[in-house]
Amino acid sequence: MTCRLVILASGTGTIAQAIIDAYELDIKVVAVLSDQIASQVLERAKTVGIPSECIPVGNSRELWNIEIVEKTAAFEPDLVVSAGFMRILPPDFVNRFPTINIHPSLLPDFPGAHAVRDALAAGVLTTGSTVHWVDAGVDTGPIITQMQVPVLPHDDERTLHERIKKIERSLIVTTIALILPKLEQHV
Ligand code: GRF
């Protein structure tokens, strides 16, 4: 059965685009949700006719926590993919929806919002990307797949992150393909 998938993203959405373009996957992207009104990912969704919505964090984080659960539930997802979503999801969310996240480091190394910068600062020769199940922690859930990327001598944060994102666009698609049969039992 076709997997109903909701994408969460805050930024340019190139990873989201790779999922949208993955016609080989038996998925239907039923919504793209963002916390940033100016996020390019919302435009990408509109271009291909996927319902999209911005859910900004207003004055109350508690209200947002409720809103993100309710708005996501309305799309009845079988799987949620956090693809560059820069918010911690509340426990109610991750307990309710199977959710995966893609993170630009080889977890458990360099969790958090500045993974690429932190890897450069640490002087590692190899970094990469990780796709993991999301739990209530910050980049702590069980690892599903990882891919290495070498750090080159003249890399800065931008060049290194671009090379990581290049492999992330295929890593996310192969990882979704890998977990779809496991979700089948619940779909
Ligand atoms: C990716 O590096 C992803 O691992 C991280 O945010 C970035 C999203 O890139 N969580 P984009 O906005 O999809 O281009």
PDB file of C-alpha atoms and ligand atoms in Angstrom:
ATOM      1  CA  MET A   1       0.000   0.000   0.000  1.00  0.00           C
ATOM      2  CA  THR A   2       1.271   3.463  -0.853  1.00  0.00           C
ATOM      3  CA  CYS A   3       2.893   5.138   2.154  1.00  0.00           C
ATOM      4  CA  ARG A   4       1.457   8.538   3.080  1.00  0.00           C
ATOM      5  CA  LEU A   5       4.433  10.730   3.885  1.00  0.00           C
ATOM      6  CA  VAL A   6       4.639  14.166   5.510  1.00  0.00           C
ATOM      7  CA  ILE A   7       7.849  16.170   5.118  1.00  0.00           C
ATOM      8  CA  LEU A   8       8.954  18.717   7.733  1.00  0.00           C
ATOM      9  CA  ALA A   9      11.575  21.243   6.616  1.00  0.00           C
ATOM     10  CA  SER A  10      12.773  24.719   7.560  1.00  0.00           C
ATOM     11  CA  GLY A  11      15.184  25.698   4.799  1.00  0.00           C
ATOM     12  CA  THR A  12      15.866  25.439   1.100  1.00  0.00           C
ATOM     13  CA  GLY A  13      14.409  21.948   0.918  1.00  0.00           C
ATOM     14  CA  THR A  14      16.758  20.219  -1.504  1.00  0.00           C
ATOM     15  CA  ILE A  15      16.437  16.997   0.504  1.00  0.00           C
ATOM     16  CA  ALA A  16      12.640  17.359   0.443  1.00  0.00           C
ATOM     17  CA  GLN A  17      12.868  17.837  -3.324  1.00  0.00           C
ATOM     18  CA  ALA A  18      14.816  14.587  -3.685  1.00  0.00           C
ATOM     19  CA  ILE A  19      12.000  12.755  -1.863  1.00  0.00           C
ATOM     20  CA  ILE A  20       9.332  14.462  -3.977  1.00  0.00           C
ATOM     21  CA  ASP A  21      11.221  13.482  -7.137  1.00  0.00           C
ATOM     22  CA  ALA A  22      11.733   9.837  -6.088  1.00  0.00           C
ATOM     23  CA  TYR A  23       9.051   8.327  -8.309  1.00  0.00           C
ATOM     24  CA  GLU A  24      10.538   4.880  -7.754  1.00  0.00           C
ATOM     25  CA  LEU A  25       9.314   4.933  -4.144  1.00  0.00           C
ATOM     26  CA  ASP A  26       5.804   3.731  -3.342  1.00  0.00           C
ATOM     27  CA  ILE A  27       5.000   6.923  -1.428  1.00  0.00           C
ATOM     28  CA  LYS A  28       2.637   9.851  -1.670  1.00  0.00           C
ATOM     29  CA  VAL A  29       3.939  13.086  -0.200  1.00  0.00           C
ATOM     30  CA  VAL A  30       0.674  14.292   1.328  1.00  0.00           C
ATOM     31  CA  ALA A  31       2.029  17.496   2.892  1.00  0.00           C
ATOM     32  CA  VAL A  32       5.083  19.671   3.380  1.00  0.00           C
ATOM     33  CA  LEU A  33       5.081  21.543   6.680  1.00  0.00           C
ATOM     34  CA  SER A  34       7.516  24.241   7.736  1.00  0.00           C
ATOM     35  CA  ASP A  35       8.056  26.510  10.713  1.00  0.00           C
ATOM     36  CA  GLN A  36       9.536  29.263   8.488  1.00  0.00           C
ATOM     37  CA  ILE A  37       7.243  31.305   6.266  1.00  0.00           C
ATOM     38  CA  ALA A  38      10.106  32.246   3.934  1.00  0.00           C
ATOM     39  CA  SER A  39      11.287  28.652   3.565  1.00  0.00           C
ATOM     40  CA  GLN A  40      11.923  27.728  -0.059  1.00  0.00           C
ATOM     41  CA  VAL A  41      10.543  24.279   0.637  1.00  0.00           C
ATOM     42  CA  LEU A  42       7.017  25.727   0.723  1.00  0.00           C
ATOM     43  CA  GLU A  43       7.488  27.060  -2.819  1.00  0.00           C
ATOM     44  CA  ARG A  44       8.790  23.677  -3.959  1.00  0.00           C
ATOM     45  CA  ALA A  45       5.634  22.003  -2.632  1.00  0.00           C
ATOM     46  CA  LYS A  46       3.361  24.562  -4.288  1.00  0.00           C
ATOM     47  CA  THR A  47       5.135  24.096  -7.620  1.00  0.00           C
ATOM     48  CA  VAL A  48       4.209  20.409  -7.695  1.00  0.00           C
ATOM     49  CA  GLY A  49       0.773  20.815  -6.086  1.00  0.00           C
ATOM     50  CA  ILE A  50       1.548  19.253  -2.712  1.00  0.00           C
ATOM     51  CA  PRO A  51      -0.423  20.780   0.183  1.00  0.00           C
ATOM     52  CA  SER A  52       1.899  22.916   2.283  1.00  0.00           C
ATOM     53  CA  GLU A  53       1.556  24.922   5.420  1.00  0.00           C
ATOM     54  CA  CYS A  54       3.660  27.089   7.668  1.00  0.00           C
ATOM     55  CA  ILE A  55       3.300  26.511  11.402  1.00  0.00           C
ATOM     56  CA  PRO A  56       5.399  29.261  12.991  1.00  0.00           C
ATOM     57  CA  VAL A  57       6.396  29.088  16.627  1.00  0.00           C
ATOM     58  CA  GLY A  58       4.584  32.072  18.112  1.00  0.00           C
ATOM     59  CA  ASN A  59       4.722  33.182  21.706  1.00  0.00           C
ATOM     60  CA  SER A  60       3.841  29.818  23.135  1.00  0.00           C
ATOM     61  CA  ARG A  61       5.957  26.760  22.533  1.00  0.00           C
ATOM     62  CA  GLU A  62       3.288  24.680  24.307  1.00  0.00           C
ATOM     63  CA  LEU A  63       0.656  25.757  21.782  1.00  0.00           C
ATOM     64  CA  TRP A  64       3.008  25.034  18.893  1.00  0.00           C
ATOM     65  CA  ASN A  65       3.628  21.567  20.273  1.00  0.00           C
ATOM     66  CA  ILE A  66      -0.106  20.895  20.137  1.00  0.00           C
ATOM     67  CA  GLU A  67      -0.512  22.539  16.746  1.00  0.00           C
ATOM     68  CA  ILE A  68       2.257  20.568  15.036  1.00  0.00           C
ATOM     69  CA  VAL A  69       0.709  17.293  16.246  1.00  0.00           C
ATOM     70  CA  GLU A  70      -2.821  18.266  15.173  1.00  0.00           C
ATOM     71  CA  LYS A  71      -1.850  19.650  11.769  1.00  0.00           C
ATOM     72  CA  THR A  72       0.301  16.632  10.997  1.00  0.00           C
ATOM     73  CA  ALA A  73      -2.414  14.220  12.162  1.00  0.00           C
ATOM     74  CA  ALA A  74      -4.855  15.824   9.713  1.00  0.00           C
ATOM     75  CA  PHE A  75      -2.761  14.395   6.854  1.00  0.00           C
ATOM     76  CA  GLU A  76      -2.823  10.880   8.344  1.00  0.00           C
ATOM     77  CA  PRO A  77       0.833  10.093   7.656  1.00  0.00           C
ATOM     78  CA  ASP A  78       2.315   6.605   7.782  1.00  0.00           C
ATOM     79  CA  LEU A  79       5.778   8.167   7.949  1.00  0.00           C
ATOM     80  CA  VAL A  80       7.118  11.644   8.754  1.00  0.00           C
ATOM     81  CA  VAL A  81      10.482  12.761   7.385  1.00  0.00           C
ATOM     82  CA  SER A  82      12.277  15.619   9.097  1.00  0.00           C
ATOM     83  CA  ALA A  83      14.502  16.947   6.307  1.00  0.00           C
ATOM     84  CA  GLY A  84      16.276  19.981   7.672  1.00  0.00           C
ATOM     85  CA  PHE A  85      13.585  20.833  10.219  1.00  0.00           C
ATOM     86  CA  MET A  86      15.246  23.009  12.827  1.00  0.00           C
ATOM     87  CA  ARG A  87      12.868  22.330  15.736  1.00  0.00           C
ATOM     88  CA  ILE A  88      12.784  19.668  18.416  1.00  0.00           C
ATOM     89  CA  LEU A  89       9.595  17.668  18.016  1.00  0.00           C
ATOM     90  CA  PRO A  90       7.517  17.168  21.166  1.00  0.00           C
ATOM     91  CA  PRO A  91       7.247  13.667  22.708  1.00  0.00           C
ATOM     92  CA  ASP A  92       3.551  13.530  21.754  1.00  0.00           C
ATOM     93  CA  PHE A  93       4.603  13.899  18.130  1.00  0.00           C
ATOM     94  CA  VAL A  94       7.308  11.237  18.025  1.00  0.00           C
ATOM     95  CA  ASN A  95       5.207   8.799  20.045  1.00  0.00           C
ATOM     96  CA  ARG A  96       2.355   9.146  17.589  1.00  0.00           C
ATOM     97  CA  PHE A  97       4.033   9.231  14.151  1.00  0.00           C
ATOM     98  CA  PRO A  98       6.946   7.073  12.952  1.00  0.00           C
ATOM     99  CA  THR A  99       9.467   9.847  12.247  1.00  0.00           C
ATOM    100  CA  ILE A 100      12.937   9.815  10.699  1.00  0.00           C
ATOM    101  CA  ASN A 101      15.475  12.633  10.566  1.00  0.00           C
ATOM    102  CA  ILE A 102      18.492  13.256   8.371  1.00  0.00           C
ATOM    103  CA  HIS A 103      21.456  14.848  10.134  1.00  0.00           C
ATOM    104  CA  PRO A 104      24.720  16.078   8.543  1.00  0.00           C
ATOM    105  CA  SER A 105      27.228  14.174  10.685  1.00  0.00           C
ATOM    106  CA  LEU A 106      28.111  10.623  11.609  1.00  0.00           C
ATOM    107  CA  LEU A 107      26.032  10.402  14.779  1.00  0.00           C
ATOM    108  CA  PRO A 108      26.585  10.059  17.681  1.00  0.00           C
ATOM    109  CA  ASP A 109      29.323  12.557  16.750  1.00  0.00           C
ATOM    110  CA  PHE A 110      28.273  16.189  16.396  1.00  0.00           C
ATOM    111  CA  PRO A 111      24.568  16.262  17.251  1.00  0.00           C
ATOM    112  CA  GLY A 112      22.751  19.605  17.291  1.00  0.00           C
ATOM    113  CA  ALA A 113      22.283  22.554  14.973  1.00  0.00           C
ATOM    114  CA  HIS A 114      25.930  23.128  13.936  1.00  0.00           C
ATOM    115  CA  ALA A 115      27.058  19.633  13.002  1.00  0.00           C
ATOM    116  CA  VAL A 116      29.161  20.630   9.990  1.00  0.00           C
ATOM    117  CA  ARG A 117      30.856  23.536  11.791  1.00  0.00           C
ATOM    118  CA  ASP A 118      31.535  21.332  14.818  1.00  0.00           C
ATOM    119  CA  ALA A 119      33.070  18.566  12.689  1.00  0.00           C
ATOM    120  CA  LEU A 120      35.395  21.082  11.004  1.00  0.00           C
ATOM    121  CA  ALA A 121      36.358  22.601  14.352  1.00  0.00           C
ATOM    122  CA  ALA A 122      37.179  19.142  15.701  1.00  0.00           C
ATOM    123  CA  GLY A 123      39.518  18.547  12.761  1.00  0.00           C
ATOM    124  CA  VAL A 124      38.026  15.199  11.723  1.00  0.00           C
ATOM    125  CA  LEU A 125      39.126  13.790   8.359  1.00  0.00           C
ATOM    126  CA  THR A 126      35.823  12.088   7.706  1.00  0.00           C
ATOM    127  CA  THR A 127      32.291  13.157   8.458  1.00  0.00           C
ATOM    128  CA  GLY A 128      29.025  12.312   6.714  1.00  0.00           C
ATOM    129  CA  SER A 129      25.326  11.965   7.238  1.00  0.00           C
ATOM    130  CA  THR A 130      23.004   9.852   9.351  1.00  0.00           C
ATOM    131  CA  VAL A 131      19.361   8.918   8.994  1.00  0.00           C
ATOM    132  CA  HIS A 132      17.828   7.906  12.305  1.00  0.00           C
ATOM    133  CA  TRP A 133      14.504   7.339  13.988  1.00  0.00           C
ATOM    134  CA  VAL A 134      13.487  10.377  15.995  1.00  0.00           C
ATOM    135  CA  ASP A 135      12.940  10.011  19.710  1.00  0.00           C
ATOM    136  CA  ALA A 136      12.410  12.699  22.341  1.00  0.00           C
ATOM    137  CA  GLY A 137      16.133  13.591  22.474  1.00  0.00           C
ATOM    138  CA  VAL A 138      18.294  15.738  20.184  1.00  0.00           C
ATOM    139  CA  ASP A 139      19.616  13.513  17.346  1.00  0.00           C
ATOM    140  CA  THR A 140      19.639  10.500  19.684  1.00  0.00           C
ATOM    141  CA  GLY A 141      17.244   7.969  18.135  1.00  0.00           C
ATOM    142  CA  PRO A 142      18.281   4.602  16.656  1.00  0.00           C
ATOM    143  CA  ILE A 143      20.501   4.933  13.592  1.00  0.00           C
ATOM    144  CA  ILE A 144      19.130   3.459  10.353  1.00  0.00           C
ATOM    145  CA  THR A 145      21.796   4.371   7.756  1.00  0.00           C
ATOM    146  CA  GLN A 146      24.994   6.393   7.520  1.00  0.00           C
ATOM    147  CA  MET A 147      27.255   7.522   4.700  1.00  0.00           C
ATOM    148  CA  GLN A 148      30.764   8.927   4.970  1.00  0.00           C
ATOM    149  CA  VAL A 149      32.071  12.111   3.332  1.00  0.00           C
ATOM    150  CA  PRO A 150      35.788  13.029   3.427  1.00  0.00           C
ATOM    151  CA  VAL A 151      36.775  16.456   4.759  1.00  0.00           C
ATOM    152  CA  LEU A 152      39.037  18.103   2.162  1.00  0.00           C
ATOM    153  CA  PRO A 153      41.979  20.350   3.135  1.00  0.00           C
ATOM    154  CA  HIS A 154      40.389  23.604   1.981  1.00  0.00           C
ATOM    155  CA  ASP A 155      36.840  22.870   3.086  1.00  0.00           C
ATOM    156  CA  ASP A 156      34.844  25.544   4.844  1.00  0.00           C
ATOM    157  CA  GLU A 157      31.407  25.004   6.359  1.00  0.00           C
ATOM    158  CA  ARG A 158      29.640  25.836   3.097  1.00  0.00           C
ATOM    159  CA  THR A 159      31.682  23.606   0.769  1.00  0.00           C
ATOM    160  CA  LEU A 160      31.635  20.683   3.173  1.00  0.00           C
ATOM    161  CA  HIS A 161      27.903  20.976   3.824  1.00  0.00           C
ATOM    162  CA  GLU A 162      27.204  21.134   0.082  1.00  0.00           C
ATOM    163  CA  ARG A 163      29.147  17.886  -0.467  1.00  0.00           C
ATOM    164  CA  ILE A 164      27.303  16.259   2.437  1.00  0.00           C
ATOM    165  CA  LYS A 165      23.943  17.393   1.054  1.00  0.00           C
ATOM    166  CA  LYS A 166      24.817  15.894  -2.317  1.00  0.00           C
ATOM    167  CA  ILE A 167      25.026  12.412  -0.801  1.00  0.00           C
ATOM    168  CA  GLU A 168      22.095  13.091   1.565  1.00  0.00           C
ATOM    169  CA  ARG A 169      19.741  13.434  -1.403  1.00  0.00           C
ATOM    170  CA  SER A 170      20.322   9.822  -2.354  1.00  0.00           C
ATOM    171  CA  LEU A 171      20.781   8.555   1.222  1.00  0.00           C
ATOM    172  CA  ILE A 172      17.302   9.727   2.235  1.00  0.00           C
ATOM    173  CA  VAL A 173      15.692   8.018  -0.756  1.00  0.00           C
ATOM    174  CA  THR A 174      17.486   4.692  -0.241  1.00  0.00           C
ATOM    175  CA  THR A 175      16.696   4.819   3.475  1.00  0.00           C
ATOM    176  CA  ILE A 176      12.990   5.379   2.872  1.00  0.00           C
ATOM    177  CA  ALA A 177      13.062   2.441   0.422  1.00  0.00           C
ATOM    178  CA  LEU A 178      14.700   0.353   3.152  1.00  0.00           C
ATOM    179  CA  ILE A 179      12.102   1.084   5.817  1.00  0.00           C
ATOM    180  CA  LEU A 180       8.953   1.013   3.669  1.00  0.00           C
ATOM    181  CA  PRO A 181       8.547  -2.784   3.961  1.00  0.00           C
ATOM    182  CA  LYS A 182       8.802  -2.487   7.747  1.00  0.00           C
ATOM    183  CA  LEU A 183       6.070   0.160   7.799  1.00  0.00           C
ATOM    184  CA  GLU A 184       3.838  -2.028   5.618  1.00  0.00           C
ATOM    185  CA  GLN A 185       2.825  -3.994   8.717  1.00  0.00           C
ATOM    186  CA  HIS A 186       1.291  -0.840  10.152  1.00  0.00           C
ATOM    187  CA  VAL A 187      -0.033   0.803   6.955  1.00  0.00           C
TER     188      VAL A 187
HETATM  189  C1  GRF B   1      20.665  18.765   5.469  1.00  0.00           C
HETATM  190  O1  GRF B   1      22.072  18.822   5.564  1.00  0.00           O
HETATM  191  C2  GRF B   1      20.113  17.927   6.592  1.00  0.00           C
HETATM  192  O2  GRF B   1      20.937  16.877   6.981  1.00  0.00           O
HETATM  193  C3  GRF B   1      20.034  18.939   7.695  1.00  0.00           C
HETATM  194  O3  GRF B   1      19.568  20.110   7.063  1.00  0.00           O
HETATM  195  C4  GRF B   1      20.028  20.130   5.715  1.00  0.00           C
HETATM  196  C5  GRF B   1      18.832  20.405   4.850  1.00  0.00           C
HETATM  197  O4  GRF B   1      19.203  20.827   3.564  1.00  0.00           O
HETATM  198  N1  GRF B   1      19.222  18.465   8.785  1.00  0.00           N
HETATM  199  P1  GRF B   1      18.118  21.358   2.513  1.00  0.00           P
HETATM  200  O5  GRF B   1      17.386  22.526   3.115  1.00  0.00           O
HETATM  201  O6  GRF B   1      17.163  20.217   2.232  1.00  0.00           O
HETATM  202  O7  GRF B   1      18.898  21.737   1.296  1.00  0.00           O
END
